[in-house]
Amino acid sequence: MNSTSYPAEPFRIKSVEQVKIIPREEREKVIREAGFNTFLIPSEEVYIDLLTDSGTNAMSDRQWAGMMMGDEAYAGSRNFRHLEETVREVFGFSHIVPTHQGRGAENLLSQIAIKPGQYVPGNMYFTTTRYHQERNGGIFVDVIRDEAHDASLKIPFKGNIDLQKLQRLIDEKGADNIAYVCLAVTVNLAGGQPVSMENMKEVRALTARYGIRLFYDATRCVENAYFIREQEEGYAGKSISEIVREMFSYADGCTMSGKKDCLVNIGGFLCMNDDELFSEAKELVVVYEGMPSYGGMTGRDMEAMAIGLKESLQFEYIEHRVKQVRYLGDRLREAGIPMIEPTGGHAVFLDARRFCPHLTQDQFPAQSLAATLYLESGVRSMERGIISAGRDRKTGENLHPKLETVRLTIPRRVYTYAHMDLVAGAVISLYRKKETIRGLRFVYEPKQLRFFTARFEEID
Ligand code: P61
């Protein structure tokens, strides 16, 4: 399944940003002051920043040129029309509502499409997505295939929905009690795992039979399209644009965080075909985001997004993107580092359970591994395990996800293969002294989306 060739960067670099590593003693002070939470480290104190691929993209010369063409009118910006035309062409939806970022779109969709007490099945939870669903009275149900929860299992299209799980939910709860199905392409917390076109078609057929709406989380849809082209029969000869268009032909709409596959630093949108839903979304967007012709973005943001979305569909771009991430995965696998298999589209996820077998999940091994990796190397990563999963809304108990991971997330068009070698070296040397990674406990635990701002201390 994995190809061993890694294409050279399909771009040359016109502007650079200096990075530097601070001494270990200083990193020790920094991580303590950050309460062992990598979200709380000042960016200047980071050497290689793999916290996220969200909003950390390098824009092209064409996007920067577009920024100069921003029409900053309060209403009717021409850049919105450009974005609207582009999104219609790429995804095929009739309506687009701009938002400041992905969670703005999730907020609108959850408010207009969920009635309290309704179920919202999805292929694994995502933090902000589930938060908005629950805040609006929805009950999230995980219907991803079981294999997605098994880190070491190496199979393609690990992000697929298990149709039997979905059918069972419909049978048990009744179609009227299902708000919509949320299908993420790719699945972030499963390791950036893709969904096959076949699965999308099947989910479409099943939901259509019951009149249930199907919304995609389109955030990393171009990466998903690349995997379909590479690994699904019948797609090798198709363009990425054709594949994306087909993927979305099976959906009623989507939410999008433009900060990922639109190759920009901020922005998002909500799409749909239904006129009534569109008019409800437009009524709400002015409450939370801004006019329906900007939704929290500037004119220049929308221009950069329209251009970035088209650039992301170029085969050379997306091939390099996915294979650069795979390169890091391959270097780590060769050294025996435990991680989620196979390598997904945007990140390598270290398996903290196997990396730190001396810690229980309640000692927060992934949180501690991320903090220690920063201390040892200046590389910043992100916990994706028990801290991210939060507490059960009803019982107040910590949720215990099977996947307890640290995400090494690769920003788009930012780092080189030499940087990947450096990161691999840092992880490998930490693995050799993994027993030094200590357990943590909370000293401050926020009530909502706790991972962003929580603070910890070491336990003996
Ligand atoms: C990330 F620690 N992702 O991966 P917004 N859907 C999906 C996302 O990946 C996503 C959003 C919706 C981020 C940023 C982030 O727990 C966290 O534009 C599949 O960020 O609002 C965002 O899009 C939301 C980091 C978000 C987190 C939530 O790094």
CSV table of C-alpha atoms in Angstrom, one decimal, residues 46-263:
chain,number,residue,atom,x,y,z
A,46,VAL,CA,9.3,26.4,19.8
A,47,TYR,CA,11.8,25.0,17.3
A,48,ILE,CA,9.8,22.8,15.0
A,49,ASP,CA,6.0,23.5,15.4
A,50,LEU,CA,3.9,20.4,14.8
A,51,LEU,CA,1.1,21.4,17.1
A,52,THR,CA,-1.3,21.6,14.2
A,53,ASP,CA,-1.8,21.9,10.5
A,54,SER,CA,-4.7,24.4,11.2
A,55,GLY,CA,-4.1,27.9,9.9
A,56,THR,CA,-0.3,27.2,9.8
A,57,ASN,CA,-0.2,26.9,6.0
A,58,ALA,CA,2.3,28.8,3.8
A,59,MET,CA,0.4,30.8,1.2
A,60,SER,CA,1.5,31.0,-2.4
A,61,ASP,CA,2.6,34.2,-4.2
A,62,ARG,CA,-0.7,34.0,-6.1
A,63,GLN,CA,-2.6,34.0,-2.8
A,64,TRP,CA,-0.6,36.9,-1.4
A,65,ALA,CA,-1.3,38.8,-4.7
A,66,GLY,CA,-5.0,38.0,-4.1
A,67,MET,CA,-4.7,39.6,-0.6
A,68,MET,CA,-4.0,42.9,-2.3
A,69,MET,CA,-7.3,42.6,-4.1
A,70,GLY,CA,-9.4,42.5,-1.0
A,71,ASP,CA,-12.7,44.3,-1.3
A,72,GLU,CA,-13.4,45.3,2.3
A,73,ALA,CA,-16.9,46.6,1.7
A,74,TYR,CA,-19.2,45.8,4.6
A,75,ALA,CA,-21.7,44.2,2.2
A,76,GLY,CA,-21.4,42.6,-1.2
A,77,SER,CA,-17.7,42.1,-1.4
A,78,ARG,CA,-16.6,40.8,-4.8
A,79,ASN,CA,-14.2,38.4,-3.0
A,80,PHE,CA,-17.2,36.6,-1.5
A,81,ARG,CA,-18.6,36.1,-5.0
A,82,HIS,CA,-15.3,34.7,-6.1
A,83,LEU,CA,-15.3,32.4,-3.2
A,84,GLU,CA,-18.9,31.4,-3.7
A,85,GLU,CA,-18.3,30.6,-7.4
A,86,THR,CA,-15.2,28.6,-6.5
A,87,VAL,CA,-16.9,26.6,-3.8
A,88,ARG,CA,-19.9,25.9,-6.0
A,89,GLU,CA,-17.5,24.7,-8.8
A,90,VAL,CA,-15.4,22.5,-6.5
A,91,PHE,CA,-18.1,21.0,-4.3
A,92,GLY,CA,-21.2,21.3,-6.4
A,93,PHE,CA,-23.4,22.8,-3.6
A,94,SER,CA,-26.0,25.5,-4.3
A,95,HIS,CA,-25.4,27.6,-1.2
A,96,ILE,CA,-22.4,28.8,0.8
A,97,VAL,CA,-22.4,30.6,4.1
A,98,PRO,CA,-19.0,32.0,5.1
A,99,THR,CA,-17.8,31.7,8.7
A,100,HIS,CA,-14.7,32.8,10.6
A,101,GLN,CA,-13.5,29.2,10.8
A,102,GLY,CA,-14.8,25.6,10.9
A,103,ARG,CA,-16.4,25.7,14.4
A,104,GLY,CA,-18.4,28.7,13.3
A,105,ALA,CA,-20.0,26.6,10.6
A,106,GLU,CA,-20.5,23.7,13.1
A,107,ASN,CA,-22.3,26.1,15.4
A,108,LEU,CA,-24.7,27.2,12.7
A,109,LEU,CA,-25.3,23.7,11.4
A,110,SER,CA,-25.9,22.3,14.9
A,111,GLN,CA,-28.4,25.1,15.7
A,112,ILE,CA,-30.4,24.7,12.5
A,113,ALA,CA,-30.4,21.0,12.0
A,114,ILE,CA,-30.5,19.4,15.5
A,115,LYS,CA,-33.6,19.2,17.7
A,116,PRO,CA,-32.9,18.5,21.4
A,117,GLY,CA,-32.8,14.8,22.1
A,118,GLN,CA,-31.9,13.8,18.5
A,119,TYR,CA,-28.9,11.6,17.7
A,120,VAL,CA,-26.0,12.6,15.5
A,121,PRO,CA,-24.0,9.6,14.3
A,122,GLY,CA,-20.5,10.3,13.0
A,123,ASN,CA,-17.3,8.5,12.1
A,124,MET,CA,-15.5,9.2,15.4
A,125,TYR,CA,-15.9,12.4,17.4
A,126,PHE,CA,-14.1,15.6,16.8
A,127,THR,CA,-13.8,18.0,19.8
A,128,THR,CA,-15.4,21.2,18.4
A,129,THR,CA,-17.9,19.3,16.3
A,130,ARG,CA,-19.2,17.2,19.2
A,131,TYR,CA,-19.2,20.2,21.4
A,132,HIS,CA,-21.6,22.1,19.2
A,133,GLN,CA,-23.8,19.1,18.6
A,134,GLU,CA,-24.1,18.5,22.4
A,135,ARG,CA,-24.6,22.1,23.2
A,136,ASN,CA,-27.6,22.1,20.9
A,137,GLY,CA,-29.1,19.0,22.6
A,138,GLY,CA,-27.8,16.4,20.2
A,139,ILE,CA,-26.4,13.0,21.2
A,140,PHE,CA,-23.3,12.1,19.4
A,141,VAL,CA,-23.0,8.4,18.4
A,142,ASP,CA,-19.7,6.9,17.1
A,143,VAL,CA,-20.5,4.7,14.1
A,144,ILE,CA,-17.0,4.4,12.7
A,145,ARG,CA,-15.8,0.9,11.9
A,146,ASP,CA,-14.3,-0.8,15.0
A,147,GLU,CA,-10.8,-1.1,13.4
A,148,ALA,CA,-10.4,2.6,13.6
A,149,HIS,CA,-10.0,2.4,17.4
A,150,ASP,CA,-7.1,-0.1,17.0
A,151,ALA,CA,-3.9,1.9,16.6
A,152,SER,CA,-1.7,-0.9,15.2
A,153,LEU,CA,-4.0,-2.3,12.6
A,154,LYS,CA,-2.8,-1.4,9.1
A,155,ILE,CA,-5.8,-1.4,6.7
A,156,PRO,CA,-6.9,1.1,4.1
A,157,PHE,CA,-10.0,3.4,4.6
A,158,LYS,CA,-10.0,3.0,8.3
A,159,GLY,CA,-12.2,6.1,8.5
A,160,ASN,CA,-15.3,4.3,7.0
A,161,ILE,CA,-18.6,4.3,8.7
A,162,ASP,CA,-19.8,0.8,9.8
A,163,LEU,CA,-23.1,0.5,8.0
A,164,GLN,CA,-24.4,-2.1,10.4
A,165,LYS,CA,-23.8,0.3,13.3
A,166,LEU,CA,-25.7,3.0,11.5
A,167,GLN,CA,-28.5,0.7,10.5
A,168,ARG,CA,-28.8,-0.5,14.1
A,169,LEU,CA,-29.0,3.1,15.4
A,170,ILE,CA,-31.8,3.9,12.9
A,171,ASP,CA,-33.7,0.7,13.8
A,172,GLU,CA,-33.4,1.4,17.5
A,173,LYS,CA,-34.0,5.1,17.6
A,174,GLY,CA,-36.1,5.7,14.5
A,175,ALA,CA,-35.1,7.8,11.5
A,176,ASP,CA,-37.0,10.9,12.9
A,177,ASN,CA,-34.8,10.9,15.9
A,178,ILE,CA,-31.6,11.2,13.8
A,179,ALA,CA,-30.7,14.9,13.1
A,180,TYR,CA,-28.3,14.0,10.3
A,181,VAL,CA,-25.2,11.9,9.7
A,182,CYS,CA,-21.9,13.7,10.0
A,183,LEU,CA,-19.2,12.1,7.8
A,184,ALA,CA,-15.7,13.4,8.3
A,185,VAL,CA,-13.2,13.1,5.3
A,186,THR,CA,-10.5,12.4,6.6
A,187,VAL,CA,-11.0,11.4,10.2
A,188,ASN,CA,-8.7,13.6,12.3
A,189,LEU,CA,-8.7,11.7,15.6
A,190,ALA,CA,-8.5,8.3,14.0
A,191,GLY,CA,-5.1,9.4,12.6
A,192,GLY,CA,-6.1,11.3,9.5
A,193,GLN,CA,-7.7,8.1,8.1
A,194,PRO,CA,-9.6,8.4,4.8
A,195,VAL,CA,-13.1,7.2,3.8
A,196,SER,CA,-13.6,5.3,0.6
A,197,MET,CA,-15.9,6.5,-2.2
A,198,GLU,CA,-17.7,3.2,-1.9
A,199,ASN,CA,-18.5,3.9,1.7
A,200,MET,CA,-19.7,7.4,0.9
A,201,LYS,CA,-22.0,5.9,-1.7
A,202,GLU,CA,-23.3,3.2,0.7
A,203,VAL,CA,-23.9,5.8,3.5
A,204,ARG,CA,-25.7,7.9,1.0
A,205,ALA,CA,-27.9,5.0,-0.1
A,206,LEU,CA,-28.7,4.1,3.5
A,207,THR,CA,-29.5,7.6,4.7
A,208,ALA,CA,-31.6,8.4,1.5
A,209,ARG,CA,-33.8,5.3,2.2
A,210,TYR,CA,-34.8,6.9,5.5
A,211,GLY,CA,-34.8,10.6,4.4
A,212,ILE,CA,-31.9,11.3,6.8
A,213,ARG,CA,-29.6,14.2,5.8
A,214,LEU,CA,-25.9,13.6,5.3
A,215,PHE,CA,-23.4,16.4,6.0
A,216,TYR,CA,-19.6,16.0,5.5
A,217,ASP,CA,-16.9,17.6,7.6
A,218,ALA,CA,-14.9,18.7,4.6
A,219,THR,CA,-11.9,20.0,6.5
A,220,ARG,CA,-9.4,17.6,4.9
A,221,CYS,CA,-11.3,16.4,1.9
A,222,VAL,CA,-8.5,17.0,-0.6
A,223,GLU,CA,-6.3,14.7,1.4
A,224,ASN,CA,-9.1,12.1,1.4
A,225,ALA,CA,-9.4,12.5,-2.4
A,226,TYR,CA,-5.7,11.7,-2.8
A,227,PHE,CA,-6.1,8.4,-0.8
A,228,ILE,CA,-9.0,7.4,-3.0
A,229,ARG,CA,-7.0,8.1,-6.2
A,230,GLU,CA,-4.1,6.1,-4.8
A,231,GLN,CA,-5.9,3.2,-3.2
A,232,GLU,CA,-9.4,2.7,-4.5
A,233,GLU,CA,-10.1,0.8,-7.6
A,234,GLY,CA,-11.2,2.8,-10.6
A,235,TYR,CA,-9.8,6.2,-9.5
A,236,ALA,CA,-6.2,6.1,-10.5
A,237,GLY,CA,-6.9,7.9,-13.8
A,238,LYS,CA,-9.2,10.6,-12.3
A,239,SER,CA,-8.2,14.1,-11.3
A,240,ILE,CA,-8.3,15.2,-7.7
A,241,SER,CA,-11.1,17.7,-8.7
A,242,GLU,CA,-13.2,15.0,-10.2
A,243,ILE,CA,-12.8,12.9,-7.1
A,244,VAL,CA,-13.7,15.7,-4.8
A,245,ARG,CA,-16.7,16.6,-6.9
A,246,GLU,CA,-17.9,13.0,-6.8
A,247,MET,CA,-17.4,12.7,-3.0
A,248,PHE,CA,-19.6,15.7,-2.4
A,249,SER,CA,-22.3,14.6,-4.9
A,250,TYR,CA,-23.3,12.1,-2.2
A,251,ALA,CA,-23.8,14.8,0.5
A,252,ASP,CA,-26.5,17.3,1.4
A,253,GLY,CA,-24.0,19.8,2.6
A,254,CYS,CA,-20.8,20.3,4.5
A,255,THR,CA,-18.9,22.3,7.1
A,256,MET,CA,-15.4,23.4,6.3
A,257,SER,CA,-12.4,24.7,8.2
A,258,GLY,CA,-10.6,26.5,5.5
A,259,LYS,CA,-7.5,26.6,7.8
A,260,LYS,CA,-6.6,23.1,6.5
A,261,ASP,CA,-7.2,22.2,2.9
A,262,CYS,CA,-8.0,25.7,1.7
A,263,LEU,CA,-4.3,26.6,2.3
